[in-house]
CSV table of N, CA and C in Angstrom, one decimal:
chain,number,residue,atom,x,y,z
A,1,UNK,N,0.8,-1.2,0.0
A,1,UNK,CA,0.0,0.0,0.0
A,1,UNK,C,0.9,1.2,0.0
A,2,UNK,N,0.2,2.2,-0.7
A,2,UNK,CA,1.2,3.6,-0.9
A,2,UNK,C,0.5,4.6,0.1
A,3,UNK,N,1.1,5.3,1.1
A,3,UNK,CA,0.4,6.4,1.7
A,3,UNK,C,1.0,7.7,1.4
A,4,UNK,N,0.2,8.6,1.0
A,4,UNK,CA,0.4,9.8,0.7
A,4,UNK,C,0.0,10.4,1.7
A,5,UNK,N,1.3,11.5,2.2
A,5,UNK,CA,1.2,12.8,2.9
A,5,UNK,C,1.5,14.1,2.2
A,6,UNK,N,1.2,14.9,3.2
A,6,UNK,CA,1.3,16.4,2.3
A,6,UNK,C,1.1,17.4,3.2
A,7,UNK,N,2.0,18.5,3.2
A,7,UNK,CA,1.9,19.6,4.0
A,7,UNK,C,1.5,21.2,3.3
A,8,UNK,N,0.9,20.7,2.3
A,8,UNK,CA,0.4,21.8,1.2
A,8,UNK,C,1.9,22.5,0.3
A,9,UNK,N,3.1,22.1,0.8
A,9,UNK,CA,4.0,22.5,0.0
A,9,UNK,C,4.7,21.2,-0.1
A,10,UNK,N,4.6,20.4,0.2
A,10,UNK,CA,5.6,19.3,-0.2
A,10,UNK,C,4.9,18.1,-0.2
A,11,UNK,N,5.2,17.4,-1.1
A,11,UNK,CA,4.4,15.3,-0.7
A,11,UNK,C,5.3,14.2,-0.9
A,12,UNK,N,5.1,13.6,-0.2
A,12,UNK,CA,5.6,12.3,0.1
A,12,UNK,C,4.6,11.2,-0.2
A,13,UNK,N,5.5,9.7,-0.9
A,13,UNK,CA,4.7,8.9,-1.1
A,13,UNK,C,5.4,7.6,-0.3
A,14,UNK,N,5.0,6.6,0.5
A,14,UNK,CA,5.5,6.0,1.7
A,14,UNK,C,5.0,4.7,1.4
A,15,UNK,N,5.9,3.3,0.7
A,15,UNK,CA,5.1,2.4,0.6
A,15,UNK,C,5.5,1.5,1.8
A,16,UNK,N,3.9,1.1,2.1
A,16,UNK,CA,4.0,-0.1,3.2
A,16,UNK,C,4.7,-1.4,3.3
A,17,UNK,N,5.5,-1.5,2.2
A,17,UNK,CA,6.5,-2.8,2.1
A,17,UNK,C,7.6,-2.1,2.2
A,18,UNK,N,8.2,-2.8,3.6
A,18,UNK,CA,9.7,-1.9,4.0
A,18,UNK,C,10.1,-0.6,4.8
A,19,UNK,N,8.2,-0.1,4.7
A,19,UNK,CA,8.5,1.7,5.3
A,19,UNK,C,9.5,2.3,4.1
A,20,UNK,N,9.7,2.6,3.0
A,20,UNK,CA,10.2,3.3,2.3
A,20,UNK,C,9.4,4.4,1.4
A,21,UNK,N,10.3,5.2,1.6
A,21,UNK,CA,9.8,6.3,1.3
A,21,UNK,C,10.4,6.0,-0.4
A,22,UNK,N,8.9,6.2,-1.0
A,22,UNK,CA,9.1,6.5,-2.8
A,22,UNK,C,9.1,7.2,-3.3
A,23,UNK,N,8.6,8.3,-3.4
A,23,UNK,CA,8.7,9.7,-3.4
A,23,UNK,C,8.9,10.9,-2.8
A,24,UNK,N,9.5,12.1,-2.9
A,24,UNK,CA,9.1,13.4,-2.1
A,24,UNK,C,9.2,14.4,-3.5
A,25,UNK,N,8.4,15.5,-3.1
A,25,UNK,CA,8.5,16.1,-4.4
A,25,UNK,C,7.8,17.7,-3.7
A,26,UNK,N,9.0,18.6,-3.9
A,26,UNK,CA,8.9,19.9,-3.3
A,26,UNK,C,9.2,20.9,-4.4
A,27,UNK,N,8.2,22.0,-4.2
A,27,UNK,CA,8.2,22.7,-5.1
A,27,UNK,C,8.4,22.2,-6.6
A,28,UNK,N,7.4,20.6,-6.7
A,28,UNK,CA,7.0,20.8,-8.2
A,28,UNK,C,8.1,19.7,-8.4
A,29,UNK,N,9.1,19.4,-7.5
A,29,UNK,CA,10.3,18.4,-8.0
A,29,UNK,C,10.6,17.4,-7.7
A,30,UNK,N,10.6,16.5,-8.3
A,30,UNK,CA,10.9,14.9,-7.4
A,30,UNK,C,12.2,15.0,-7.3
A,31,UNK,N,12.6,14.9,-5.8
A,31,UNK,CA,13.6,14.8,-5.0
A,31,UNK,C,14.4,13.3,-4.9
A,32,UNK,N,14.1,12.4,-5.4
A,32,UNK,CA,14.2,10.9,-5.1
A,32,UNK,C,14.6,10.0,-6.1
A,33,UNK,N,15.5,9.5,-6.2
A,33,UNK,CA,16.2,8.2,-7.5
A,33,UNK,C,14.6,8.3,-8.1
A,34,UNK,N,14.6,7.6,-9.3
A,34,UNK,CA,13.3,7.5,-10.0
A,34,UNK,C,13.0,6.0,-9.9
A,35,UNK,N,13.9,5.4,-9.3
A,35,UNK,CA,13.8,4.0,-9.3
A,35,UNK,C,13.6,3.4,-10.8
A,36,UNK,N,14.8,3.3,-11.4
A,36,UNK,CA,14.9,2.4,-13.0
A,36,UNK,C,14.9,1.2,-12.8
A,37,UNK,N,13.9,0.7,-12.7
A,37,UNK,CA,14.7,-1.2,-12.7
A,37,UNK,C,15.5,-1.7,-13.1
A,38,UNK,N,16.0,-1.1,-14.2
A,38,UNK,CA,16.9,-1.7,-15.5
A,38,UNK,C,18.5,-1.2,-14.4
A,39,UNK,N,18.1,-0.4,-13.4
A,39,UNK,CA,19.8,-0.1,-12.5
A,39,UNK,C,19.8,-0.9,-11.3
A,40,UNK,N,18.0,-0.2,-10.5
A,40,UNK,CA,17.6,-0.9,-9.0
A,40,UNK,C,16.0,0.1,-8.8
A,41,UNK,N,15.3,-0.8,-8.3
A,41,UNK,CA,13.8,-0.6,-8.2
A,41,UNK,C,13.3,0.1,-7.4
A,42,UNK,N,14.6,0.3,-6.0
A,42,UNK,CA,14.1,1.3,-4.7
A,42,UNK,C,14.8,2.6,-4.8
A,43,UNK,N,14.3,2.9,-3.5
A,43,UNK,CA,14.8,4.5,-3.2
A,43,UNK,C,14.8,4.8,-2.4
A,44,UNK,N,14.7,4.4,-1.2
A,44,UNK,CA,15.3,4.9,0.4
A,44,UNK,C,14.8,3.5,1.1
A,45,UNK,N,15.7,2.3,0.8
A,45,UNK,CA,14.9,1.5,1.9
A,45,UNK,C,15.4,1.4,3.7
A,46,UNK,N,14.5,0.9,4.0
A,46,UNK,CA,15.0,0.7,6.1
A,46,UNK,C,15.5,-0.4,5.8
A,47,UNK,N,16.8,-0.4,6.1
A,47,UNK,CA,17.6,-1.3,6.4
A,47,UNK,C,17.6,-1.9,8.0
A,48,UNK,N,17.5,-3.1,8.1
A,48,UNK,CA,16.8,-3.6,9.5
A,48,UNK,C,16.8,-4.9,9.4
A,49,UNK,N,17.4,-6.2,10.4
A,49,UNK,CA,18.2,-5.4,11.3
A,49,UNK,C,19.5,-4.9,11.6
A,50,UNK,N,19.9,-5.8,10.1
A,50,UNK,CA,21.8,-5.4,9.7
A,50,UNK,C,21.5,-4.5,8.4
A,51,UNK,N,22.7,-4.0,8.5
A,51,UNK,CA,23.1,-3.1,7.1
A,51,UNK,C,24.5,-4.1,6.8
A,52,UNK,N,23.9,-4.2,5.5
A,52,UNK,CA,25.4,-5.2,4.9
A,52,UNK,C,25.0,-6.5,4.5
A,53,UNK,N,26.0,-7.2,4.5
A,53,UNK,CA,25.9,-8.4,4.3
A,53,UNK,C,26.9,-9.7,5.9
A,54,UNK,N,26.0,-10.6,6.0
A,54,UNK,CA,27.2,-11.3,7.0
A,54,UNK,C,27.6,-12.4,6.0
A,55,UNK,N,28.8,-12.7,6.6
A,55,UNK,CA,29.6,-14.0,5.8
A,55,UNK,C,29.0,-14.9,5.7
A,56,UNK,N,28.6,-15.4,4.6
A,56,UNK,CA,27.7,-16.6,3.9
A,56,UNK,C,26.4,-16.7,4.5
A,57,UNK,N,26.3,-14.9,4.7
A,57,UNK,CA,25.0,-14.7,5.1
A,57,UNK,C,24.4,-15.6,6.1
A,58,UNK,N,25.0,-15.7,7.5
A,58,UNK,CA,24.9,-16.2,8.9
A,58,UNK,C,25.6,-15.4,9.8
A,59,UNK,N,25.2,-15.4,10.8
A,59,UNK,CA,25.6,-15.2,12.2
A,59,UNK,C,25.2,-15.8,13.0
A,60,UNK,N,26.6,-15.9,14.2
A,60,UNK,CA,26.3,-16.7,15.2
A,60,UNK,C,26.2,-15.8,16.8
A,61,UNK,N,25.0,-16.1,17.8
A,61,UNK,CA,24.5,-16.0,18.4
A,61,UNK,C,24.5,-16.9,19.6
A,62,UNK,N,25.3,-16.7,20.7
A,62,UNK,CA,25.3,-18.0,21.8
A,62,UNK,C,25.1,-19.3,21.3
A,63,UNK,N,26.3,-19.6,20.4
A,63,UNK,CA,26.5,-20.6,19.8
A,63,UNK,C,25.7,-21.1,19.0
A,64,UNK,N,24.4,-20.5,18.8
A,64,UNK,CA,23.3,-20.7,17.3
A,64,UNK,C,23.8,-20.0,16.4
A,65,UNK,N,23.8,-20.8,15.1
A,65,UNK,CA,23.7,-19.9,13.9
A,65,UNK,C,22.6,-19.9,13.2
A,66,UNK,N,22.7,-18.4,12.6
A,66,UNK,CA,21.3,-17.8,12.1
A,66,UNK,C,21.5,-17.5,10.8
A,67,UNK,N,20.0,-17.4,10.1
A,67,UNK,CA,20.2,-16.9,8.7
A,67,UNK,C,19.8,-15.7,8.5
A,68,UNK,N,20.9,-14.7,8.0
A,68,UNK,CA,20.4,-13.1,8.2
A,68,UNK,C,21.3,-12.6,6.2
A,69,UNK,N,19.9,-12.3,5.1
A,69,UNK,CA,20.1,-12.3,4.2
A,69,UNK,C,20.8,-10.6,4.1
A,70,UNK,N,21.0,-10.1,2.8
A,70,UNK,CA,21.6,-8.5,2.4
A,70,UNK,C,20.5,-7.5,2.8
A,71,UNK,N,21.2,-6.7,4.1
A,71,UNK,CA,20.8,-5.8,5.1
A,71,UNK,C,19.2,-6.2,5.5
A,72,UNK,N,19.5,-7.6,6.2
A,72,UNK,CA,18.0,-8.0,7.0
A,72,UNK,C,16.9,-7.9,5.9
A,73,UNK,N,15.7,-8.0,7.0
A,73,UNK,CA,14.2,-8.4,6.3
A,73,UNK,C,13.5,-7.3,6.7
A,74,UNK,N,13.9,-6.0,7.3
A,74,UNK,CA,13.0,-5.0,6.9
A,74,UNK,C,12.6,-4.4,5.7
A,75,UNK,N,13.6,-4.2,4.7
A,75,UNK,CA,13.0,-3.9,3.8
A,75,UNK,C,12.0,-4.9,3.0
A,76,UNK,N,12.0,-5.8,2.9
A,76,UNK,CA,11.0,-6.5,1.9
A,76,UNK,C,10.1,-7.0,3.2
A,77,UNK,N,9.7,-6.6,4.1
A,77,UNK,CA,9.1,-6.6,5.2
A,77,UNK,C,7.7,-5.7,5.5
A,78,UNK,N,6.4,-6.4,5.2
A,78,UNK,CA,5.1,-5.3,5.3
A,78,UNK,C,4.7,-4.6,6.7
A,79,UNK,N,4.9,-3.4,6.9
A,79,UNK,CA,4.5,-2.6,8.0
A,79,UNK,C,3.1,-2.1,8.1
A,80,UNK,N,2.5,-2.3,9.4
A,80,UNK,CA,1.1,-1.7,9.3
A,80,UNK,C,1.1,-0.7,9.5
A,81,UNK,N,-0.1,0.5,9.4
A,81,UNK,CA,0.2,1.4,9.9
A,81,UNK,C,-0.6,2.0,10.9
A,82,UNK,N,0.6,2.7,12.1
A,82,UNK,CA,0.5,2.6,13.3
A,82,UNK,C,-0.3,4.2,13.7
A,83,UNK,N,0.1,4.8,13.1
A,83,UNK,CA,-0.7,6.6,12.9
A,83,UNK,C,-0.9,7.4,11.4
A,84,UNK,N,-1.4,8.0,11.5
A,84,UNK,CA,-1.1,8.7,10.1
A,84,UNK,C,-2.6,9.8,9.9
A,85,UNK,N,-2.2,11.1,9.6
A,85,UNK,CA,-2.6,12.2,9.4
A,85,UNK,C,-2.4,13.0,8.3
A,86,UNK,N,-2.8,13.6,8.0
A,86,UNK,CA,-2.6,14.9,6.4
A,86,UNK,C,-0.9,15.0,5.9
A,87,UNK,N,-0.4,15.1,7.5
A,87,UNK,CA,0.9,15.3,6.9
A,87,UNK,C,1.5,14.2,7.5
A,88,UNK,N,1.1,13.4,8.0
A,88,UNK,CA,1.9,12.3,8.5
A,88,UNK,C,2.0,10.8,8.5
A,89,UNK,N,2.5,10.0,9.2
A,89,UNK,CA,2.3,8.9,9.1
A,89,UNK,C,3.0,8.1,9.9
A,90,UNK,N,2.7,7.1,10.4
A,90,UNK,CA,4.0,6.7,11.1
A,90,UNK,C,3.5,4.9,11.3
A,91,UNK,N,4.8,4.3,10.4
A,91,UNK,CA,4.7,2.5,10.5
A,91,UNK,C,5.0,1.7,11.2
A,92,UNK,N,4.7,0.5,11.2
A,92,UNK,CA,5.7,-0.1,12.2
A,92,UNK,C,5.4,-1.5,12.0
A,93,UNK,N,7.0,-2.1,12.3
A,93,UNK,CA,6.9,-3.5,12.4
A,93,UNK,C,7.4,-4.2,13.3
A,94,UNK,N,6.9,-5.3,13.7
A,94,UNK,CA,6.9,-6.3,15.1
A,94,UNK,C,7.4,-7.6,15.0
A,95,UNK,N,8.0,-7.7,16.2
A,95,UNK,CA,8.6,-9.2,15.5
A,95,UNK,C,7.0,-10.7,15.1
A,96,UNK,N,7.7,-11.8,15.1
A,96,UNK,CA,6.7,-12.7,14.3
A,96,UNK,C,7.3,-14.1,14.1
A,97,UNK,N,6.9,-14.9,14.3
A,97,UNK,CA,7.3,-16.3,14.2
A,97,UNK,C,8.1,-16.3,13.4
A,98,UNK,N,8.3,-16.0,12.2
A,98,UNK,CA,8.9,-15.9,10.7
A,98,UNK,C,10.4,-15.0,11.6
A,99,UNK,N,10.0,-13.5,11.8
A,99,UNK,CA,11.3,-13.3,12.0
A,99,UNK,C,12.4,-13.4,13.2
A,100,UNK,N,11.3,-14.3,14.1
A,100,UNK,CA,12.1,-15.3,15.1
A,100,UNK,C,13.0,-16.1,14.9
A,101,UNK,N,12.8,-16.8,13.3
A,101,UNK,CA,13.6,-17.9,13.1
A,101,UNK,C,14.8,-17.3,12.7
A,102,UNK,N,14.9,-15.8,11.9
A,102,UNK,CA,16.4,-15.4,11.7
A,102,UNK,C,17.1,-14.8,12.9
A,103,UNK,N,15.9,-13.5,13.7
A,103,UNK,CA,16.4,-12.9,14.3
A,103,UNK,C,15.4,-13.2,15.6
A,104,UNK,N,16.3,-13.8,16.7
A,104,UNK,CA,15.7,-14.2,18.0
A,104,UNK,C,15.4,-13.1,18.7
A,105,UNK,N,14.5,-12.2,18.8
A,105,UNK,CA,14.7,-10.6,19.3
A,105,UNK,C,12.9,-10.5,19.2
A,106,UNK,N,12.3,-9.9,20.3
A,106,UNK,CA,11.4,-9.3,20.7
A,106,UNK,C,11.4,-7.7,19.9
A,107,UNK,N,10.5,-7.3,19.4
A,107,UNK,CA,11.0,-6.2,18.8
A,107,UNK,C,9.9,-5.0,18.1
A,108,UNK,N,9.9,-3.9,18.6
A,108,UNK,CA,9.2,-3.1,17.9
A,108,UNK,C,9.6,-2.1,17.0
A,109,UNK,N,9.7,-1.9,15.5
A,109,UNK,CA,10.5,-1.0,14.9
A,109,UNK,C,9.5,-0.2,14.5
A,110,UNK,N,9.5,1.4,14.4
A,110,UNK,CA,8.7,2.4,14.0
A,110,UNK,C,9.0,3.2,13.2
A,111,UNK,N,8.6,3.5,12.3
A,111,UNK,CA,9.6,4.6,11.2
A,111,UNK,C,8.3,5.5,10.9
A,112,UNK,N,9.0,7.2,11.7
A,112,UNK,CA,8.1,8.2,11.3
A,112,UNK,C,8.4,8.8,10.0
A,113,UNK,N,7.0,9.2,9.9
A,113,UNK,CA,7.6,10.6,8.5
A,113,UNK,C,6.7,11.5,8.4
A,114,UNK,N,7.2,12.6,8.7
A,114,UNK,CA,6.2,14.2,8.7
A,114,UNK,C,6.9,15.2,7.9
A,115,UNK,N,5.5,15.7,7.5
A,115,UNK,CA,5.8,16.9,6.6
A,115,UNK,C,5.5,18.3,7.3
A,116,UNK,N,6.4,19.3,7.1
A,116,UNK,CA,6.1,20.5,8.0
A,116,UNK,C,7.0,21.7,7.0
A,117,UNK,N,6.5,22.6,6.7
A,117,UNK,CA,7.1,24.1,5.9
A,117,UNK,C,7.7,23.0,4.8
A,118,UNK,N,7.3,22.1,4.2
A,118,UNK,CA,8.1,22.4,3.3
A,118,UNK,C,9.4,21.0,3.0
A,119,UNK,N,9.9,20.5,4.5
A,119,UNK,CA,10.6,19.7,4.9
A,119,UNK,C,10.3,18.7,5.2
A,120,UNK,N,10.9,17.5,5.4
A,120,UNK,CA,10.5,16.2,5.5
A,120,UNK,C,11.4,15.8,6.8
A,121,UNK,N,10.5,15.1,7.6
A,121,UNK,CA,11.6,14.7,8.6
A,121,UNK,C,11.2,13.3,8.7
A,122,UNK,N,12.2,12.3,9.0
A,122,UNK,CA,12.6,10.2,9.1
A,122,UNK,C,12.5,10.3,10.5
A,123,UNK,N,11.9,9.7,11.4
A,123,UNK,CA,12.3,9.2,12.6
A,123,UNK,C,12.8,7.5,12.5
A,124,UNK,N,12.9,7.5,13.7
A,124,UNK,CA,13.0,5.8,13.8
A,124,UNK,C,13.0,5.5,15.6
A,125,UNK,N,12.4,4.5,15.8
A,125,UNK,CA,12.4,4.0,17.4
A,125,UNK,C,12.3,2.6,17.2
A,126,UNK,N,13.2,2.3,18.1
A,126,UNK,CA,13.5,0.3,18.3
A,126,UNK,C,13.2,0.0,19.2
A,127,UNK,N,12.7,-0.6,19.9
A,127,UNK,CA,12.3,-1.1,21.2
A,127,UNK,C,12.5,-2.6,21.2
C-alpha cells in the first residue's frame, strides 16, 4: 500500500512494504532516485536489522547460527500502519514467528515521516 502525505508545500509517497519512502516532491520536483529497474527498483529502503551483508550470510548467536540475508528483512518486510494524518504517518513492524527464526529478538521498529514548511523529517524508534 502507498500512503500519501502532504503539507500543502511538499508530498511524500511512503510504501508499506519496507517503510520506504518513494517519493518526495517539493516545489513541483521529485527529489528521489526515480527507481529504474533496469539499475535498482528502490529509493530509500529501512535497512533492518543489519546493514550489509554477513559472511555466507549467517551469524552466530550464543552458539546458534542464524540466517540473516543483504541488510535484514525490513526492507521487503510489510508494515502496518500505526498513525497517520494529512501530513503524517508513522509505520511499524513487530517481530513474528517468521522473524524469530532469523532474528531471535522481541522487537518493535517504528519509522516516522512528517511533513512540515516544506521539509521532511525520518524518525526511527527500536524497542
Amino acid at each position: 500500500m502507498i500512503i500519501s502525505i502532504t503539507d500543502g508545500k511538499a508530498r511524500a509517497e511512503i510504501s508499506t512494504l519496507g517503510a520506504e519512502l518513494r517519493s518526495l516532491v517539493v516545489e513541483g520536483r521529485e527529489r528521489l532516485w526515480c527507481r529504474d529497474p533496469k539499475f535498482w527498483d528502490g529509493s530509500a529502503m529501512v535497512l533492518f536489522p543489519f546493514i550489509g551483508r554477513c559472511c555466507d550470510d549467517r551469524y552466530r548467536l550464543e552458539g546458534k547460527s542464524y540466517t540473516m540475508g543483504l541488510h535484514g528483512f525490513g526492507w521487503k518486510s510489510e508494515f502496518s500502519v500505526a498513525e497517520q494524518g494529512e501530513n503524517f504517518c508513522v509505520l511499524e513492524l513487530t517481530d513474528s514467528p517468521e522473524t524469530r527464526e532469523n532474528y531471535p529478538f522481541a522487537f518493535c521498529l517504528q519509522v516516522g515521516f512528517a511533513l512540515e514548511g516544506g521539509q521532511l523529517t525520518v524518525s526511527f524508534r527500536v524497542e
